[in-house]
PDB file of C-alpha atoms in Angstrom:
ATOM      1  CA  THR A  26       0.068  -0.152   0.069  1.00  0.00           C
ATOM      2  CA  VAL A  27       0.859   3.648   0.098  1.00  0.00           C
ATOM      3  CA  THR A  28       1.207   3.694   3.558  1.00  0.00           C
ATOM      4  CA  ASP A  29       3.399   0.735   3.479  1.00  0.00           C
ATOM      5  CA  ILE A  30       5.567   2.225   1.003  1.00  0.00           C
ATOM      6  CA  GLU A  31       5.723   5.559   3.185  1.00  0.00           C
ATOM      7  CA  ASP A  32       6.978   3.350   6.324  1.00  0.00           C
ATOM      8  CA  LEU A  33       9.387   1.547   4.718  1.00  0.00           C
ATOM      9  CA  ARG A  34      11.854   4.675   4.852  1.00  0.00           C
ATOM     10  CA  ALA A  35      11.452   4.307   8.804  1.00  0.00           C
ATOM     11  CA  VAL A  36      11.935   0.526   8.461  1.00  0.00           C
ATOM     12  CA  ALA A  37      15.513   0.822   6.631  1.00  0.00           C
ATOM     13  CA  ARG A  38      17.205   3.092   8.597  1.00  0.00           C
ATOM     14  CA  HIS A  39      15.947   1.529  11.498  1.00  0.00           C
ATOM     15  CA  ALA A  40      15.038  -2.179  11.196  1.00  0.00           C
ATOM     16  CA  ASP A  41      17.528  -5.901  10.568  1.00  0.00           C
ATOM     17  CA  LEU A  42      14.832  -6.855   8.329  1.00  0.00           C
ATOM     18  CA  VAL A  43      11.473  -6.242   6.655  1.00  0.00           C
ATOM     19  CA  GLY A  44       8.294  -8.905   6.142  1.00  0.00           C
ATOM     20  CA  LEU A  45       6.879  -9.247   3.171  1.00  0.00           C
ATOM     21  CA  SER A  46       3.216  -9.240   3.814  1.00  0.00           C
ATOM     22  CA  PHE A  47       0.756 -10.985   1.166  1.00  0.00           C
ATOM     23  CA  VAL A  48       3.478 -11.861  -0.953  1.00  0.00           C
ATOM     24  CA  GLN A  49       2.059 -13.352  -3.994  1.00  0.00           C
ATOM     25  CA  HIS A  50       5.085 -13.829  -6.995  1.00  0.00           C
ATOM     26  CA  GLY A  51       8.653 -13.364  -7.163  1.00  0.00           C
ATOM     27  CA  SER A  52       8.413  -9.877  -9.038  1.00  0.00           C
ATOM     28  CA  ASP A  53       6.759  -8.651  -5.366  1.00  0.00           C
ATOM     29  CA  VAL A  54       9.725  -9.326  -4.037  1.00  0.00           C
ATOM     30  CA  GLU A  55      11.892  -7.906  -6.579  1.00  0.00           C
ATOM     31  CA  ALA A  56       9.814  -4.683  -6.231  1.00  0.00           C
ATOM     32  CA  LEU A  57      10.458  -4.330  -2.429  1.00  0.00           C
ATOM     33  CA  ARG A  58      14.384  -5.656  -3.172  1.00  0.00           C
ATOM     34  CA  VAL A  59      14.207  -2.468  -5.831  1.00  0.00           C
ATOM     35  CA  ARG A  60      12.474  -0.077  -3.332  1.00  0.00           C
ATOM     36  CA  LEU A  61      15.085  -1.393  -0.677  1.00  0.00           C
ATOM     37  CA  ALA A  62      18.201  -0.707  -3.173  1.00  0.00           C
ATOM     38  CA  ALA A  63      16.359   2.662  -3.710  1.00  0.00           C
ATOM     39  CA  LEU A  64      16.950   3.647   0.186  1.00  0.00           C
ATOM     40  CA  GLY A  65      20.109   2.354   0.210  1.00  0.00           C
ATOM     41  CA  ALA A  66      18.876  -0.944   2.733  1.00  0.00           C
ATOM     42  CA  ASP A  67      19.965  -3.536  -0.246  1.00  0.00           C
ATOM     43  CA  SER A  68      21.663  -5.514   2.784  1.00  0.00           C
ATOM     44  CA  LEU A  69      18.422  -5.254   4.948  1.00  0.00           C
ATOM     45  CA  GLY A  70      16.888  -8.824   5.564  1.00  0.00           C
ATOM     46  CA  ILE A  71      13.327 -10.161   3.662  1.00  0.00           C
ATOM     47  CA  ILE A  72      10.986 -12.185   5.598  1.00  0.00           C
ATOM     48  CA  LEU A  73       8.455 -13.612   2.906  1.00  0.00           C
ATOM     49  CA  LYS A  74       5.426 -14.047   5.067  1.00  0.00           C
ATOM     50  CA  ILE A  75       3.780 -16.864   3.677  1.00  0.00           C
ATOM     51  CA  GLU A  76      -0.174 -15.997   4.552  1.00  0.00           C
ATOM     52  CA  THR A  77      -2.123 -17.098   1.877  1.00  0.00           C
ATOM     53  CA  ARG A  78      -3.266 -20.039  -1.104  1.00  0.00           C
ATOM     54  CA  ARG A  79      -1.256 -17.965  -3.602  1.00  0.00           C
ATOM     55  CA  ALA A  80       2.091 -17.463  -1.614  1.00  0.00           C
ATOM     56  CA  PHE A  81       2.333 -21.306  -0.918  1.00  0.00           C
ATOM     57  CA  ALA A  82       1.643 -22.185  -3.931  1.00  0.00           C
ATOM     58  CA  ASN A  83       4.347 -20.076  -5.638  1.00  0.00           C
ATOM     59  CA  LEU A  84       6.638 -20.644  -2.562  1.00  0.00           C
ATOM     60  CA  PRO A  85       9.687 -21.950  -5.260  1.00  0.00           C
ATOM     61  CA  GLU A  86       9.062 -18.887  -7.259  1.00  0.00           C
ATOM     62  CA  LEU A  87       8.897 -16.705  -3.856  1.00  0.00           C
ATOM     63  CA  MET A  88      12.210 -18.249  -2.318  1.00  0.00           C
ATOM     64  CA  LEU A  89      14.299 -18.362  -5.565  1.00  0.00           C
ATOM     65  CA  ALA A  90      13.437 -14.520  -5.618  1.00  0.00           C
ATOM     66  CA  ALA A  91      14.174 -13.656  -2.052  1.00  0.00           C
ATOM     67  CA  MET A  92      17.373 -15.261  -2.098  1.00  0.00           C
ATOM     68  CA  GLU A  93      19.055 -13.165  -4.390  1.00  0.00           C
ATOM     69  CA  SER A  94      19.010 -10.519  -1.070  1.00  0.00           C
ATOM     70  CA  HIS A  95      21.515 -11.090   1.766  1.00  0.00           C
ATOM     71  CA  ARG A  96      19.299 -12.782   3.696  1.00  0.00           C
ATOM     72  CA  ALA A  97      16.024 -13.719   3.308  1.00  0.00           C
ATOM     73  CA  GLY A  98      13.837 -16.074   5.688  1.00  0.00           C
ATOM     74  CA  VAL A  99      10.823 -17.602   6.296  1.00  0.00           C
ATOM     75  CA  MET A 100       7.091 -16.631   8.268  1.00  0.00           C
ATOM     76  CA  ILE A 101       5.089 -19.344   8.292  1.00  0.00           C
ATOM     77  CA  ALA A 102       2.121 -16.597   9.197  1.00  0.00           C
ATOM     78  CA  ARG A 103      -0.716 -20.546  10.340  1.00  0.00           C
ATOM     79  CA  GLY A 104      -3.430 -17.628  10.983  1.00  0.00           C
ATOM     80  CA  ASP A 105      -4.337 -16.057   7.855  1.00  0.00           C
ATOM     81  CA  LEU A 106      -2.744 -19.743   6.367  1.00  0.00           C
ATOM     82  CA  ALA A 107      -5.579 -21.550   8.254  1.00  0.00           C
ATOM     83  CA  VAL A 108      -8.655 -18.839   6.707  1.00  0.00           C
ATOM     84  CA  GLU A 109      -7.272 -19.542   3.170  1.00  0.00           C
ATOM     85  CA  CYS A 110      -5.910 -23.189   3.132  1.00  0.00           C
ATOM     86  CA  GLY A 111      -9.015 -24.673   5.807  1.00  0.00           C
ATOM     87  CA  TYR A 112      -7.786 -25.728   8.706  1.00  0.00           C
ATOM     88  CA  GLU A 113      -7.961 -29.352   8.293  1.00  0.00           C
ATOM     89  CA  ARG A 114      -4.956 -28.708   5.562  1.00  0.00           C
ATOM     90  CA  LEU A 115      -2.892 -26.479   8.130  1.00  0.00           C
ATOM     91  CA  ALA A 116      -0.588 -29.217   9.595  1.00  0.00           C
ATOM     92  CA  GLU A 117       0.191 -30.399   5.920  1.00  0.00           C
ATOM     93  CA  VAL A 118       0.902 -27.102   4.598  1.00  0.00           C
ATOM     94  CA  GLN A 119       2.905 -25.915   7.308  1.00  0.00           C
ATOM     95  CA  GLU A 120       4.806 -29.071   7.107  1.00  0.00           C
ATOM     96  CA  GLU A 121       5.361 -28.297   3.483  1.00  0.00           C
ATOM     97  CA  ILE A 122       6.612 -25.203   4.006  1.00  0.00           C
ATOM     98  CA  LEU A 123       9.197 -25.962   6.872  1.00  0.00           C
ATOM     99  CA  TRP A 124      10.220 -28.824   4.198  1.00  0.00           C
ATOM    100  CA  ALA A 125      11.221 -26.341   0.879  1.00  0.00           C
ATOM    101  CA  ALA A 126      13.103 -23.842   3.709  1.00  0.00           C
ATOM    102  CA  GLU A 127      14.765 -26.032   4.883  1.00  0.00           C
ATOM    103  CA  ALA A 128      15.730 -27.531   1.474  1.00  0.00           C
ATOM    104  CA  ALA A 129      16.212 -23.766   0.800  1.00  0.00           C
ATOM    105  CA  HIS A 130      18.528 -23.270   3.951  1.00  0.00           C
ATOM    106  CA  MET A 131      16.464 -20.241   4.936  1.00  0.00           C
ATOM    107  CA  PRO A 132      15.081 -20.003   8.604  1.00  0.00           C
ATOM    108  CA  VAL A 133      11.308 -20.483   9.253  1.00  0.00           C
ATOM    109  CA  ILE A 134       9.079 -18.077  11.443  1.00  0.00           C
ATOM    110  CA  TRP A 135       6.719 -19.846  13.246  1.00  0.00           C
ATOM    111  CA  ALA A 136       4.038 -17.332  14.104  1.00  0.00           C
ATOM    112  CA  THR A 137       0.591 -16.777  14.874  1.00  0.00           C
ATOM    113  CA  GLN A 138      -1.468 -17.806  17.841  1.00  0.00           C
ATOM    114  CA  VAL A 139       1.919 -19.711  19.579  1.00  0.00           C
ATOM    115  CA  LEU A 140       1.406 -19.854  23.515  1.00  0.00           C
ATOM    116  CA  GLU A 141      -1.225 -17.071  23.006  1.00  0.00           C
ATOM    117  CA  THR A 142      -3.762 -18.136  25.622  1.00  0.00           C
ATOM    118  CA  LEU A 143      -0.663 -18.571  28.151  1.00  0.00           C
ATOM    119  CA  ALA A 144       0.526 -14.777  27.258  1.00  0.00           C
ATOM    120  CA  LYS A 145      -2.902 -13.142  27.435  1.00  0.00           C
ATOM    121  CA  THR A 146      -4.371 -15.166  30.391  1.00  0.00           C
ATOM    122  CA  GLY A 147      -1.595 -17.009  32.090  1.00  0.00           C
ATOM    123  CA  GLN A 148      -3.456 -20.375  31.680  1.00  0.00           C
ATOM    124  CA  PRO A 149      -1.959 -21.613  28.519  1.00  0.00           C
ATOM    125  CA  SER A 150      -4.046 -24.827  26.692  1.00  0.00           C
ATOM    126  CA  ARG A 151      -2.976 -28.386  26.244  1.00  0.00           C
ATOM    127  CA  ALA A 152      -3.120 -27.434  22.412  1.00  0.00           C
ATOM    128  CA  GLU A 153      -0.576 -24.568  22.838  1.00  0.00           C
ATOM    129  CA  ILE A 154       2.222 -26.399  24.375  1.00  0.00           C
ATOM    130  CA  THR A 155       1.745 -29.266  22.039  1.00  0.00           C
ATOM    131  CA  ASP A 156       1.604 -26.709  19.138  1.00  0.00           C
ATOM    132  CA  ALA A 157       4.819 -24.698  21.008  1.00  0.00           C
ATOM    133  CA  ALA A 158       6.773 -27.604  21.374  1.00  0.00           C
ATOM    134  CA  MET A 159       6.456 -28.375  16.449  1.00  0.00           C
ATOM    135  CA  GLY A 160       8.176 -25.242  17.062  1.00  0.00           C
ATOM    136  CA  GLU A 161      11.265 -26.468  17.973  1.00  0.00           C
ATOM    137  CA  ARG A 162      11.427 -27.176  14.442  1.00  0.00           C
ATOM    138  CA  ALA A 163      11.736 -23.507  12.979  1.00  0.00           C
ATOM    139  CA  GLU A 164      14.442 -21.441  13.895  1.00  0.00           C
ATOM    140  CA  CYS A 165      12.442 -18.660  15.130  1.00  0.00           C
ATOM    141  CA  VAL A 166       9.151 -19.134  17.152  1.00  0.00           C
ATOM    142  CA  MET A 167       6.788 -15.568  17.413  1.00  0.00           C
ATOM    143  CA  LEU A 168       5.059 -14.464  20.265  1.00  0.00           C
ATOM    144  CA  ASN A 169       1.908 -12.205  20.681  1.00  0.00           C
ATOM    145  CA  LYS A 170       2.107 -10.177  23.198  1.00  0.00           C
ATOM    146  CA  GLY A 171      -0.205 -10.160  26.541  1.00  0.00           C
ATOM    147  CA  PRO A 172      -0.267  -9.340  29.970  1.00  0.00           C
ATOM    148  CA  HIS A 173       1.641 -12.631  30.855  1.00  0.00           C
ATOM    149  CA  ILE A 174       4.152 -12.829  28.070  1.00  0.00           C
ATOM    150  CA  LEU A 175       7.309 -13.127  30.314  1.00  0.00           C
ATOM    151  CA  GLU A 176       5.490 -16.391  31.615  1.00  0.00           C
ATOM    152  CA  ALA A 177       5.085 -17.321  28.365  1.00  0.00           C
ATOM    153  CA  ILE A 178       8.815 -16.683  26.973  1.00  0.00           C
ATOM    154  CA  HIS A 179      10.089 -18.854  29.972  1.00  0.00           C
ATOM    155  CA  ALA A 180       7.402 -21.337  29.264  1.00  0.00           C
ATOM    156  CA  LEU A 181       8.644 -21.364  25.346  1.00  0.00           C
ATOM    157  CA  ASP A 182      12.209 -21.412  26.694  1.00  0.00           C
ATOM    158  CA  ASP A 183      11.349 -24.480  28.914  1.00  0.00           C
ATOM    159  CA  ILE A 184       9.533 -26.224  26.506  1.00  0.00           C
ATOM    160  CA  LEU A 185      11.427 -25.425  23.666  1.00  0.00           C
ATOM    161  CA  THR A 186      15.182 -26.471  25.123  1.00  0.00           C
ATOM    162  CA  ARG A 187      13.425 -30.007  26.128  1.00  0.00           C
ATOM    163  CA  MET A 188      12.675 -30.842  22.878  1.00  0.00           C
ATOM    164  CA  GLN A 189      15.659 -30.124  21.504  1.00  0.00           C
ATOM    165  CA  SER A 190      16.637 -34.045  22.216  1.00  0.00           C
ATOM    166  CA  HIS A 191      13.301 -34.964  20.318  1.00  0.00           C
ATOM    167  CA  GLN A 192      13.795 -32.928  17.602  1.00  0.00           C
ATOM    168  CA  ALA A 193      16.407 -33.212  14.210  1.00  0.00           C
ATOM    169  CA  LYS A 194      16.181 -31.923  10.716  1.00  0.00           C
ATOM    170  CA  LYS A 195      15.127 -33.812   8.008  1.00  0.00           C
ATOM    171  CA  ARG A 196      18.057 -34.140   6.364  1.00  0.00           C
ATOM    172  CA  SER A 197      21.021 -36.780   7.142  1.00  0.00           C
ATOM    173  CA  LEU A 198      23.298 -36.367   9.628  1.00  0.00           C
ATOM    174  CA  LEU A 199      27.190 -37.260   9.741  1.00  0.00           C
ATOM    175  CA  ARG A 200      27.962 -38.994  13.317  1.00  0.00           C
ATOM    176  CA  ALA A 201      30.825 -37.318  15.377  1.00  0.00           C
ATOM    177  CA  LEU A 202      34.383 -38.273  13.564  1.00  0.00           C
ATOM    178  CA  SER A 203      36.389 -40.187  16.350  1.00  0.00           C
ATOM    179  CA  ALA A 204      39.529 -41.072  14.565  1.00  0.00           C
ATOM    180  CA  TRP A 205      41.668 -36.955  15.222  1.00  0.00           C
ATOM    181  CA  ALA A 206      40.441 -37.313  18.616  1.00  0.00           C
ATOM    182  CA  PRO A 207      42.936 -37.621  21.319  1.00  0.00           C
ATOM    183  CA  THR A 208      43.960 -40.609  22.471  1.00  0.00           C
ATOM    184  CA  ILE A 209      44.767 -41.455  26.743  1.00  0.00           C
TER     185      ILE A 209
END
């Protein structure tokens, strides 16, 4: 929007990255890159906010366009995606985004309503604890504000710390090499 373009000046001066909302096509990413370059901020990171069915369908194109930047990542905007793709498909869609981002070596932000009840009321639901645990598969988990945000941060840290030993990325991992280990 016109307001977004005006706000981009402040973003270019003060931010480390910009979230590209409602991105649809690679040309949207290119248009943002051109505007950032004109503002002298072509090193600003770009986060593709995947929040529509079309963005999901065009994800490979979007990711390739974003990788032309110095830094790029993907946000799984699960609230909007659920509305767009249907709640019954959300798990499948977010899984495919995680796989695609991993294949492209792009970091992922796990967003929308993570521990929201805890942040707002101080008491989490069982479902959101499990949901937060799945955030371990992303590089970043976004929490929404609320009067109990500190409790939500501590709970998220505890959940993710415990989940680290249960989760691994999908690519094959090399075992630890011992040929060069010192012998006693």
